[in-house]
Coordinates of C-alpha atoms in Angstrom, one line a residue:
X976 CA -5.8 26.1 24.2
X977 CA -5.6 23.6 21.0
X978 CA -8.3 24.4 19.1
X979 CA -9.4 21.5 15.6
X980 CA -10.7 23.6 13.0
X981 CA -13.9 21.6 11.4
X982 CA -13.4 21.8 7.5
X983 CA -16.7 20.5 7.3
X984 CA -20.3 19.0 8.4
X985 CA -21.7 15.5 7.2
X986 CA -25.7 16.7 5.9
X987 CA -28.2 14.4 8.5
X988 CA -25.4 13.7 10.7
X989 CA -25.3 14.1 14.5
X990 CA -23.6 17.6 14.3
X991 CA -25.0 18.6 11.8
X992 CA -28.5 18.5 14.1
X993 CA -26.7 19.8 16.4
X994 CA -25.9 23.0 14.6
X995 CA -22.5 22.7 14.3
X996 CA -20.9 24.3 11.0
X997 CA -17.7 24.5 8.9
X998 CA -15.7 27.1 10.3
X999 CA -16.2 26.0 14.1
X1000 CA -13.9 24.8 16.4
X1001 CA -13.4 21.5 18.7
X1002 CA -12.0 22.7 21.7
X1003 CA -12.5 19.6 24.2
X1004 CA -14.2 16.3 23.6
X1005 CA -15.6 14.8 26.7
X1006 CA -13.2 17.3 28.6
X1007 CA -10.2 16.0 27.1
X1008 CA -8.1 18.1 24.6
X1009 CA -7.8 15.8 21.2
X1010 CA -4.4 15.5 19.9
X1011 CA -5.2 13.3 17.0
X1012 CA -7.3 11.4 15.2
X1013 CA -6.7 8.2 17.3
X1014 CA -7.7 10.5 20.6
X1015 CA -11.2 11.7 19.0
X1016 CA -12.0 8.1 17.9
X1017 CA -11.1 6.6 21.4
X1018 CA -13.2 9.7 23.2
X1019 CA -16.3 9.3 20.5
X1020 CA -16.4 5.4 21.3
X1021 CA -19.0 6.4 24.1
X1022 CA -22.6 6.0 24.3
X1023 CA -22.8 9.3 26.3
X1024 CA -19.9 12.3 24.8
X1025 CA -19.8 16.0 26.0
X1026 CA -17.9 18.2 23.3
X1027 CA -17.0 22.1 23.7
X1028 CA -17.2 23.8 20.4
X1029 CA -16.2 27.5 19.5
X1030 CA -18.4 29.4 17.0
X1031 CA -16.7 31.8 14.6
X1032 CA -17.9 34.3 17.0
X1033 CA -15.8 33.2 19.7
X1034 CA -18.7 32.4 21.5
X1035 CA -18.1 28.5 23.3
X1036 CA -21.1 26.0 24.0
X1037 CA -20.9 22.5 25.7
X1038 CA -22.8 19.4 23.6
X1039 CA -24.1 16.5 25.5
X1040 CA -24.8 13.5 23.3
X1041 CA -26.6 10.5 24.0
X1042 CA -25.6 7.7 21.1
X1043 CA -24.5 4.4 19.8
X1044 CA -21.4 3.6 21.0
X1045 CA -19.7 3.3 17.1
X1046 CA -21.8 6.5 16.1
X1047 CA -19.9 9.3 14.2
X1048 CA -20.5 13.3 14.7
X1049 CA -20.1 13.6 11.0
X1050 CA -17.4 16.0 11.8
X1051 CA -14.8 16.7 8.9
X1052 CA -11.4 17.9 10.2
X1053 CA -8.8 20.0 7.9
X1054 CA -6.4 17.3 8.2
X1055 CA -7.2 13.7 8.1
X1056 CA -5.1 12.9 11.2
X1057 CA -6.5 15.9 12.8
X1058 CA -2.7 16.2 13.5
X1059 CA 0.2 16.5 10.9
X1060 CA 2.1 13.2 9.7
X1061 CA 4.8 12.5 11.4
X1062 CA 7.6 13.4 8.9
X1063 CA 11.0 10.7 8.1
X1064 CA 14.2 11.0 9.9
X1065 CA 15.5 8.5 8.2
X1066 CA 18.3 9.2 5.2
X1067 CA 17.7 5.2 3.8
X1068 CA 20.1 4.0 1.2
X1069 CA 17.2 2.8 -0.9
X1070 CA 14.6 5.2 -0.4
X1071 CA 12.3 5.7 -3.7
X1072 CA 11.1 9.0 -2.6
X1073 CA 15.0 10.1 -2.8
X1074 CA 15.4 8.9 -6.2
X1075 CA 11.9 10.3 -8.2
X1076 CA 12.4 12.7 -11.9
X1077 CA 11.3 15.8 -11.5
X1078 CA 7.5 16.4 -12.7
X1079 CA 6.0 13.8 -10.0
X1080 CA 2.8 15.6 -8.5
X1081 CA 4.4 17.5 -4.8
X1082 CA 2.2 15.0 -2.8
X1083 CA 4.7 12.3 -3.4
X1084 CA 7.6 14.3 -2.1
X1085 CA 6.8 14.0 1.6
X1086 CA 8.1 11.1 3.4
X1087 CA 6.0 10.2 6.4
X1088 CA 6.9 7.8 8.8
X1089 CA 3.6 7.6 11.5
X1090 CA 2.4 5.0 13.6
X1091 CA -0.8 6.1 13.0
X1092 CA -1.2 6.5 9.5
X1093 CA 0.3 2.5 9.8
X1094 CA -2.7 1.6 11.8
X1095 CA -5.0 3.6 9.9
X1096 CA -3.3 3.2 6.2
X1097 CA -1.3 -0.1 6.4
X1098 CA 1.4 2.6 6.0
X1099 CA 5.1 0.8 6.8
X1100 CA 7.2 2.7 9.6
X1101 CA 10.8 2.2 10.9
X1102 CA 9.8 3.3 14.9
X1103 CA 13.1 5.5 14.6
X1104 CA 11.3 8.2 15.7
X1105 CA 9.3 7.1 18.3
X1106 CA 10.2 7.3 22.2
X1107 CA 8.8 4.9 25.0
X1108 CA 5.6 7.1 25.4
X1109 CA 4.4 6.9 21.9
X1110 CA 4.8 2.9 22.6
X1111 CA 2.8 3.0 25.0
X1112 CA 0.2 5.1 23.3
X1113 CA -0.2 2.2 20.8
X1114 CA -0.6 -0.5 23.4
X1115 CA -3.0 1.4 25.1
X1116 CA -5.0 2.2 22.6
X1117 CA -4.4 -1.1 20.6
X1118 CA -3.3 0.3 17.4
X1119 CA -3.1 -3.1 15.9
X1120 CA -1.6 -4.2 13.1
X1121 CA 1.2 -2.4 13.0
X1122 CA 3.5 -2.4 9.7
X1123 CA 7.0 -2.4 10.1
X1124 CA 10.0 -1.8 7.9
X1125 CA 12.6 -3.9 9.4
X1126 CA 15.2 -4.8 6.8
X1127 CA 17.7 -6.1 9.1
X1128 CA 17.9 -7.5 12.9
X1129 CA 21.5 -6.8 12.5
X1130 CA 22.1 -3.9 14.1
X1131 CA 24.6 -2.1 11.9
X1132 CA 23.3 -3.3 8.6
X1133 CA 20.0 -1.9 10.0
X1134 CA 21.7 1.4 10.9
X1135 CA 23.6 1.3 7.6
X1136 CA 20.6 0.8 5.3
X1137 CA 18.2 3.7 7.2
X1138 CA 21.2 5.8 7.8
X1139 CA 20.3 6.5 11.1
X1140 CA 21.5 5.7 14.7
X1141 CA 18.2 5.2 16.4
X1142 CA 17.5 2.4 13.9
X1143 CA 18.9 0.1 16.7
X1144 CA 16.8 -1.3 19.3
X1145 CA 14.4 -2.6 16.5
X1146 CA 14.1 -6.5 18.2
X1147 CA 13.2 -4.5 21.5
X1148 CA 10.1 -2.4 20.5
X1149 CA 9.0 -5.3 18.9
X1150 CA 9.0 -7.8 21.8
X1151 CA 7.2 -5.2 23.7
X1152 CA 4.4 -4.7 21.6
X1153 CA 4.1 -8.3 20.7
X1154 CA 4.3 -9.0 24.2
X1155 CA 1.1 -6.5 24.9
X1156 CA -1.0 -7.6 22.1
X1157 CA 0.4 -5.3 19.3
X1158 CA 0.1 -7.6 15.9
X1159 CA 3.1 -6.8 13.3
X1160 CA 3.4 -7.1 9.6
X1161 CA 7.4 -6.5 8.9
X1162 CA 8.7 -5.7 5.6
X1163 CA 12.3 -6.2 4.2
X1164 CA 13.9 -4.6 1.2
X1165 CA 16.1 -6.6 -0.4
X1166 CA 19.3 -4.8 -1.7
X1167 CA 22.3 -7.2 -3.1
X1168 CA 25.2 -7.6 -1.0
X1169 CA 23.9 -6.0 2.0
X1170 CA 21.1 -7.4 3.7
X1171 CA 20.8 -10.7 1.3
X1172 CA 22.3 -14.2 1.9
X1173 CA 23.2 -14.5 6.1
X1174 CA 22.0 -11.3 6.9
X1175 CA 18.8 -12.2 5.8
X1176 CA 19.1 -15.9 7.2
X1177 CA 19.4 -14.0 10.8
X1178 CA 16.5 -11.6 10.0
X1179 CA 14.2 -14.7 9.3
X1180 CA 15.1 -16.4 12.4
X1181 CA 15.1 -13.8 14.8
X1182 CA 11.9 -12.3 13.7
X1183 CA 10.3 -15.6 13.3
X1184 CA 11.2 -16.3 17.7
X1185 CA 8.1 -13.3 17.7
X1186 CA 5.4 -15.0 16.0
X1187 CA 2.5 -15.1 16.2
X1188 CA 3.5 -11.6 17.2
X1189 CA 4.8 -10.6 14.0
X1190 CA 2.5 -12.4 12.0
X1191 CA 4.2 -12.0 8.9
X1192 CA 6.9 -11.1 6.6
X1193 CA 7.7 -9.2 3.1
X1194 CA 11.1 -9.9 1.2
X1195 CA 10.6 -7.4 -1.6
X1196 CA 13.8 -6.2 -4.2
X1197 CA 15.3 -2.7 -3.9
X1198 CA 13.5 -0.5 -6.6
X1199 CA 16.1 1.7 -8.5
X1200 CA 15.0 4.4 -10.7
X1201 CA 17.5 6.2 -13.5
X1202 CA 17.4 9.1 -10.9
X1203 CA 20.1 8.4 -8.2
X1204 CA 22.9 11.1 -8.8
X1205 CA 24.9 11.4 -5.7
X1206 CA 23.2 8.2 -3.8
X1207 CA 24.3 5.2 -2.3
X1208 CA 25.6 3.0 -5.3
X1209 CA 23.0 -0.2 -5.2
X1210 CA 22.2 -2.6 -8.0
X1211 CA 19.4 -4.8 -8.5
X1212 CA 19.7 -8.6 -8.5
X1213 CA 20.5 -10.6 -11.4
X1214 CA 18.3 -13.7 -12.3
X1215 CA 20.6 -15.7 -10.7
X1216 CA 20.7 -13.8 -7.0
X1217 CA 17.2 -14.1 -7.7
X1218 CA 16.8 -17.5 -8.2
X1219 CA 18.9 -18.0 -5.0
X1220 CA 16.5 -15.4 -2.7
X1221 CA 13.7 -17.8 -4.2
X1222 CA 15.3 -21.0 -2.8
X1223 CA 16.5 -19.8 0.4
X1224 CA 12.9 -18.1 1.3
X1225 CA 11.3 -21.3 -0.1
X1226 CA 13.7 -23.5 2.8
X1227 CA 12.8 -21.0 5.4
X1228 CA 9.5 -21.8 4.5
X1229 CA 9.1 -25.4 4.8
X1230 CA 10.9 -25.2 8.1
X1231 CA 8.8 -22.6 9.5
X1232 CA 5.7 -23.9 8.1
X1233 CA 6.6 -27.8 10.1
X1234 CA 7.6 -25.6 13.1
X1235 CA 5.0 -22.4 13.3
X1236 CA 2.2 -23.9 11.0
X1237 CA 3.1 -21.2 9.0
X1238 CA 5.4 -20.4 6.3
X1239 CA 5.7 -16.9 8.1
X1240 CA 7.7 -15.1 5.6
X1241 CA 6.7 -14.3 1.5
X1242 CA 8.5 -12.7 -1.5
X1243 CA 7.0 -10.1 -3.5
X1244 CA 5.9 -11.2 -7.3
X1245 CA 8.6 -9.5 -8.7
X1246 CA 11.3 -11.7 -7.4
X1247 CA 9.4 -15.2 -8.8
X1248 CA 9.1 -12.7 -12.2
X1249 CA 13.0 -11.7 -11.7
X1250 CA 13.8 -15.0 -11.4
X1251 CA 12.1 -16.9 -14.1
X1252 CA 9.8 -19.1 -11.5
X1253 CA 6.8 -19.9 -11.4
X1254 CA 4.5 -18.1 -9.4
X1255 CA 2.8 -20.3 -6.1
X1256 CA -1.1 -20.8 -5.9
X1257 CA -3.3 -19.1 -4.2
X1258 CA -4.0 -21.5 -1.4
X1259 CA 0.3 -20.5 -0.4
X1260 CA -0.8 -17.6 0.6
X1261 CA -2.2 -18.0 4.0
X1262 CA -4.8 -15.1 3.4
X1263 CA -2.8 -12.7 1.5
X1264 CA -2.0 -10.8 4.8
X1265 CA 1.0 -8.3 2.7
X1266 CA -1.3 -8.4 -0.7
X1267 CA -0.8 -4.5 -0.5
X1268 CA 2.9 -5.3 -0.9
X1269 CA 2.5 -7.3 -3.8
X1270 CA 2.7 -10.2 -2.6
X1271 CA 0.7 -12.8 -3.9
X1272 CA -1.3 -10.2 -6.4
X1273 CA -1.2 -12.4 -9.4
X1274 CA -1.4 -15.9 -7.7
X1275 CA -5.3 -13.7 -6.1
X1276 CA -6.2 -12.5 -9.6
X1277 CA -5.5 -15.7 -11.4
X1278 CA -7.8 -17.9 -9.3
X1279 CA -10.4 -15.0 -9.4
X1280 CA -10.1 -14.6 -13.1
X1281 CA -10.0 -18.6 -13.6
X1282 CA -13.3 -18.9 -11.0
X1283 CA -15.3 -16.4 -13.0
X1284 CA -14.0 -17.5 -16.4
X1285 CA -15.5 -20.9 -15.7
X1286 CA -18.9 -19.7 -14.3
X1287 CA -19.1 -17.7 -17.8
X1288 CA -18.0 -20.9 -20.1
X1289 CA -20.3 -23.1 -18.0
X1290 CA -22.9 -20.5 -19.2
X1291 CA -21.9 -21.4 -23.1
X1292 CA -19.9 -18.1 -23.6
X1293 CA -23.3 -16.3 -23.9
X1294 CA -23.3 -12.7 -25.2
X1295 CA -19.2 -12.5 -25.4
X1296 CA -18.2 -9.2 -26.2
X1297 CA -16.4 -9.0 -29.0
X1298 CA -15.1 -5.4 -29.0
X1299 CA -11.2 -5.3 -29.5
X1300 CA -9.1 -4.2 -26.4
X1301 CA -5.6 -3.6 -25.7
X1302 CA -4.7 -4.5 -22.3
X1303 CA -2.0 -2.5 -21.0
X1304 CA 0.7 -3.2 -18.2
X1305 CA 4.1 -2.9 -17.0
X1306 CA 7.1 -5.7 -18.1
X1307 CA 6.9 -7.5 -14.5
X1308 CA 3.5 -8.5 -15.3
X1309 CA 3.6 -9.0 -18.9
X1310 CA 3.7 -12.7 -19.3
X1311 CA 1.2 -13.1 -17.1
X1312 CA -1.4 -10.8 -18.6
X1313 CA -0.5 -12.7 -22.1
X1314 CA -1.7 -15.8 -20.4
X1315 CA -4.8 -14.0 -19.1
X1316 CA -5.5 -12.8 -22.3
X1317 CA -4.6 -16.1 -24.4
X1318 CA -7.8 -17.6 -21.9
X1319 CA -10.0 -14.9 -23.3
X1320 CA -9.2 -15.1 -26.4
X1321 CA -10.0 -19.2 -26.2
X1322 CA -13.1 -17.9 -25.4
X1323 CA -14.1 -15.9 -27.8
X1324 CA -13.1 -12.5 -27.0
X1325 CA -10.9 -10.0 -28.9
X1326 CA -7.6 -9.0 -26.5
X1327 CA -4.1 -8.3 -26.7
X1328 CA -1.3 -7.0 -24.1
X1329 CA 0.8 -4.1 -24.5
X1330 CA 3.8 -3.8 -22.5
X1331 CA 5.2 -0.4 -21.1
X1332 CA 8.9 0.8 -21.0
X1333 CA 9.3 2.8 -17.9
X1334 CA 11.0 5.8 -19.5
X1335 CA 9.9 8.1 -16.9
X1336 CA 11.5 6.3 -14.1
X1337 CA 14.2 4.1 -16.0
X1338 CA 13.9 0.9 -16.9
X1339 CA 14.9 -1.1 -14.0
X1340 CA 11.3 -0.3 -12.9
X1341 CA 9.1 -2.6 -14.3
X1342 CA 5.8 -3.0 -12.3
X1343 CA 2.1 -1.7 -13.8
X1344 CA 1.8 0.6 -10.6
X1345 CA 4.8 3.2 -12.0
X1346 CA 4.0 3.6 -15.2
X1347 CA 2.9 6.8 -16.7
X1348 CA 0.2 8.5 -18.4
X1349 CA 3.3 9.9 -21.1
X1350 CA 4.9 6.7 -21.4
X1351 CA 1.6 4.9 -22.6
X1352 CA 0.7 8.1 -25.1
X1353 CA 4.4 7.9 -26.4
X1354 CA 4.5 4.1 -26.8
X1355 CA 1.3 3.7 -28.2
X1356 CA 0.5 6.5 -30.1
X1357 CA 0.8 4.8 -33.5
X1358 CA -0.3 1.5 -32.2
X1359 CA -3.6 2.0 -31.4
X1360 CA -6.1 0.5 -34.4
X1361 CA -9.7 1.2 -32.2
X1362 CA -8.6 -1.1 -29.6
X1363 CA -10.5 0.0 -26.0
X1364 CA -7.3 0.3 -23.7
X1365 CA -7.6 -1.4 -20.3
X1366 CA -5.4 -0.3 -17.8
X1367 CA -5.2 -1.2 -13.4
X1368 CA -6.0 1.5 -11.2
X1369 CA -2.9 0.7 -9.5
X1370 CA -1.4 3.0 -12.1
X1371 CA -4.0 6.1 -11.0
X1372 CA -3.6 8.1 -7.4
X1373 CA -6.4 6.5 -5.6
X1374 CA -9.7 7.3 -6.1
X1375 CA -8.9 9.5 -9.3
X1376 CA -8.3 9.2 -13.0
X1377 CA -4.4 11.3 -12.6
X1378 CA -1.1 8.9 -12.9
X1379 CA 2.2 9.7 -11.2
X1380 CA 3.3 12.0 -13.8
X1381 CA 0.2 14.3 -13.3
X1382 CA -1.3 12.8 -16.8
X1383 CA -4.6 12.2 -16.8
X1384 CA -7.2 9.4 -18.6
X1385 CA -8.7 11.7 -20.3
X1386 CA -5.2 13.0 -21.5
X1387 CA -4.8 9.2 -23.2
X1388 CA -8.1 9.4 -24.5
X1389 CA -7.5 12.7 -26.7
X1390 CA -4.5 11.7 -27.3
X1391 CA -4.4 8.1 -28.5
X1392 CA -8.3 8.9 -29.6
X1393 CA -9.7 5.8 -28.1
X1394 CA -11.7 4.5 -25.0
X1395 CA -9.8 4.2 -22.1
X1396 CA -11.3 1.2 -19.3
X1397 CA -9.7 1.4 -15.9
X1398 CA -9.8 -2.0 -13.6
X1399 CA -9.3 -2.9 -10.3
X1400 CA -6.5 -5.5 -10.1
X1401 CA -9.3 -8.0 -9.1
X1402 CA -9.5 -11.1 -11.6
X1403 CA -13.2 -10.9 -11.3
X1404 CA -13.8 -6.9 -11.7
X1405 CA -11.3 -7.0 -14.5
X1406 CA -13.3 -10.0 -16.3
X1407 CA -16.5 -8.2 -15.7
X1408 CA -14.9 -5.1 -17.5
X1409 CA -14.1 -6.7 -20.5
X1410 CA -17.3 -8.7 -20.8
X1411 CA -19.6 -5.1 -19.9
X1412 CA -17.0 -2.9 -21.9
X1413 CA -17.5 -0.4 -19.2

């Protein structure tokens, strides 16, 4: 019998009045065994839910609750799919995982690849390892959106860039959960020479025949650390091959936007930053349906920072905060910070940028969200003249003050012996920051 161990028990919730305890067991929920996660929240969307719990003592009792229909037990499971993630098959030519330095915290290590935590997480997945019943399972339960790491409609590129044979069939499994209501985000990676110029051309129009199906699409550049020994040999674009992914997205575009009413498919920021072009606006966006992608993250945080930035000149520039701070980031988003900060500094505050060499992961990568707690203490260590740092939080494991490398904020603080601020990537969080200093 599958028994869910309960890790824990929400104070004031249902089970909790109910007497159920950390250490118990689910053994049925309305006399259904519960595979996963998605199978307790389908079962607990009931008004009326029976569940068979088994004390430590092996004793077994059957709870009948009466509820609201989108009312919790308060139940805390060991693992957050109840279930374990669905590990990766796939051997991709690209894969970042493959290519981390050692001294990366063991979390990052395991390479999932679940339709569930894509539902749940906005997780991307390649369906390699998926068979017709797990399909199904997300049409009937509506798992919806999906996000999908596509890369290629042509088969053999496909196959050749996830190094695996079930990485065919990929147009298939789409139409069939487009066709029963499954929305799809897809996701390319870029890599020069192999999935660029026609390839990509294909890609673009065969994905587009699904929408509004696949609602939309991410062309983001291969990431390449210093740590590939014994990988596929890629390379990253040059400005140029940049410049020319720019244009031939940007036609797609205009084509798709006249035919679908939308423009359908977006680059990431880095390849406008690559390529020496100027961002789009924010209205280009349609929504910012891939913003977790990073697409369209600075065209969102300039017109928040430029909306609040007004609303505090229109108030006269009262009460600016004058404190010096030293706002730091990767070399993607360096020019763009400086033009942030030339705007405060118009205004009255005190600000400068600080740009950070990815030594840790080489320097071909250049976004904020990989660097390091070490690189920042090395870099700055004799730069720091009591300037309050301000760093993103995409550079912090979610929900914590610890960077990839294990380092913490606290770490910098000692260290650099200065006041360290931490921002969401939100143009008006990050302006209240600086104006509150906390």
């Amino acid at each position: 019998m599958h028994k869910i161990n309960i890790k824990d028990v929400i104070k004031g919730s249902i089970g909790w009045d109910l007497g159920i305890q950390k250490g118990d067991k689910l053994i049925t929920l309305n006399g259904k065994k519960i595979i996963d996660i998605i199978d307790y929240r389908y079962e607990m969307s009931n008004e009326f839910i029976q569940l068979e719990i088994e004390k430590a003592t092996g004793e077994r009792y059957i709870f009948e609750v009466e509820k609201d229909y989108d009312e919790d037990l308060g139940l805390v499971f060991e693992e957050e799919l109840i279930d374990r993630p669905k590990h990766c098959r796939n051997k991709c030519i690209f894969c970042f995982i493959d290519q981390l330095p050692k001294g990366v915290r063991k979390s990052l290590l395991f390479k999932d690849d679940d339709y569930r935590l894509s539902f749940l997480q906005g997780n991307f997945i390649t369906m390699t390892n998926m068979n017709e019943e797990e399909i199904d399972r997300i049409i009937k339960y509506k798992l919806s959106p999906l996000y999908v790491s596509i890369h290629a409609t042509d088969e053999d590129v496909r196959v050749k860039m996830i190094n695996n044979p079930n990485a065919k069939g990929i147009m298939d499994k789409l139409k069939k959960l487009c066709k029963n209501g499954i929305e799809i985000h897809g996701q390319i990676v870029l890599c020069p020479e192999i999935n660029d110029g026609k390839v990509l051309d294909k890609t673009i129009k065969d994905l587009s025949s699904l929408y509004p199906g696949v609602k939309s699409i991410a062309v983001v550049p291969v990431g390449l650390t210093d740590h590939r020994e014994r990988l596929y040999k890629l390379r990253t674009f040059t400005k140029e091959e940049a410049k020319n992914v720019v244009e031939q997205v940007s036609s797609w575009q205009k084509k798709l936007k006249k035919e679908l009413g939308s423009s359908f498919v977006f680059l990431s920021d880095e390849f406008y930053v690559m390529a020496g072009v100027t961002i789009p606006s924010y209205y280009y966006y349609e929504g910012f349906p891939q913003i977790e992608n990073g697409v369209g993250l600075m065209a969102l945080f300039k017109h928040q920072f430029e909306r609040s930035l007004k609303r505090l000149k229109a108030n006269k520039g009262k009460n600016i905060n004058t404190t010096p701070y030293l706002i730091v980031t990767g070399i993607a988003a360096y020019n763009f910070m400086e033009e942030v900060a030339k705007e405060l500094r118009k205004t009255g505050f005190n600000v400068k940028v600080e740009k950070i060499h990815n030594e840790f992961f080489g320097h071909n990568i250049t976004v904020a969200g990989l660097v390091v707690g070490k690189d920042i203490i090395n870099q700055l260590k004799d730069k720091i003249n009591e300037e309050v740092l301000v760093i993103p939080d995409v550079m912090l494991k979610e929900s914590s003050n610890v960077f990839l490398d294990d380092t913490t904020v606290e770490e910098i603080e000692k260290e650099l012996g200065t006041k360290v601020i931490v921002s969401e990537v939100d143009g008006k969080k990050f302006l209240q920051k600086i104006q509150s200093g906390r």
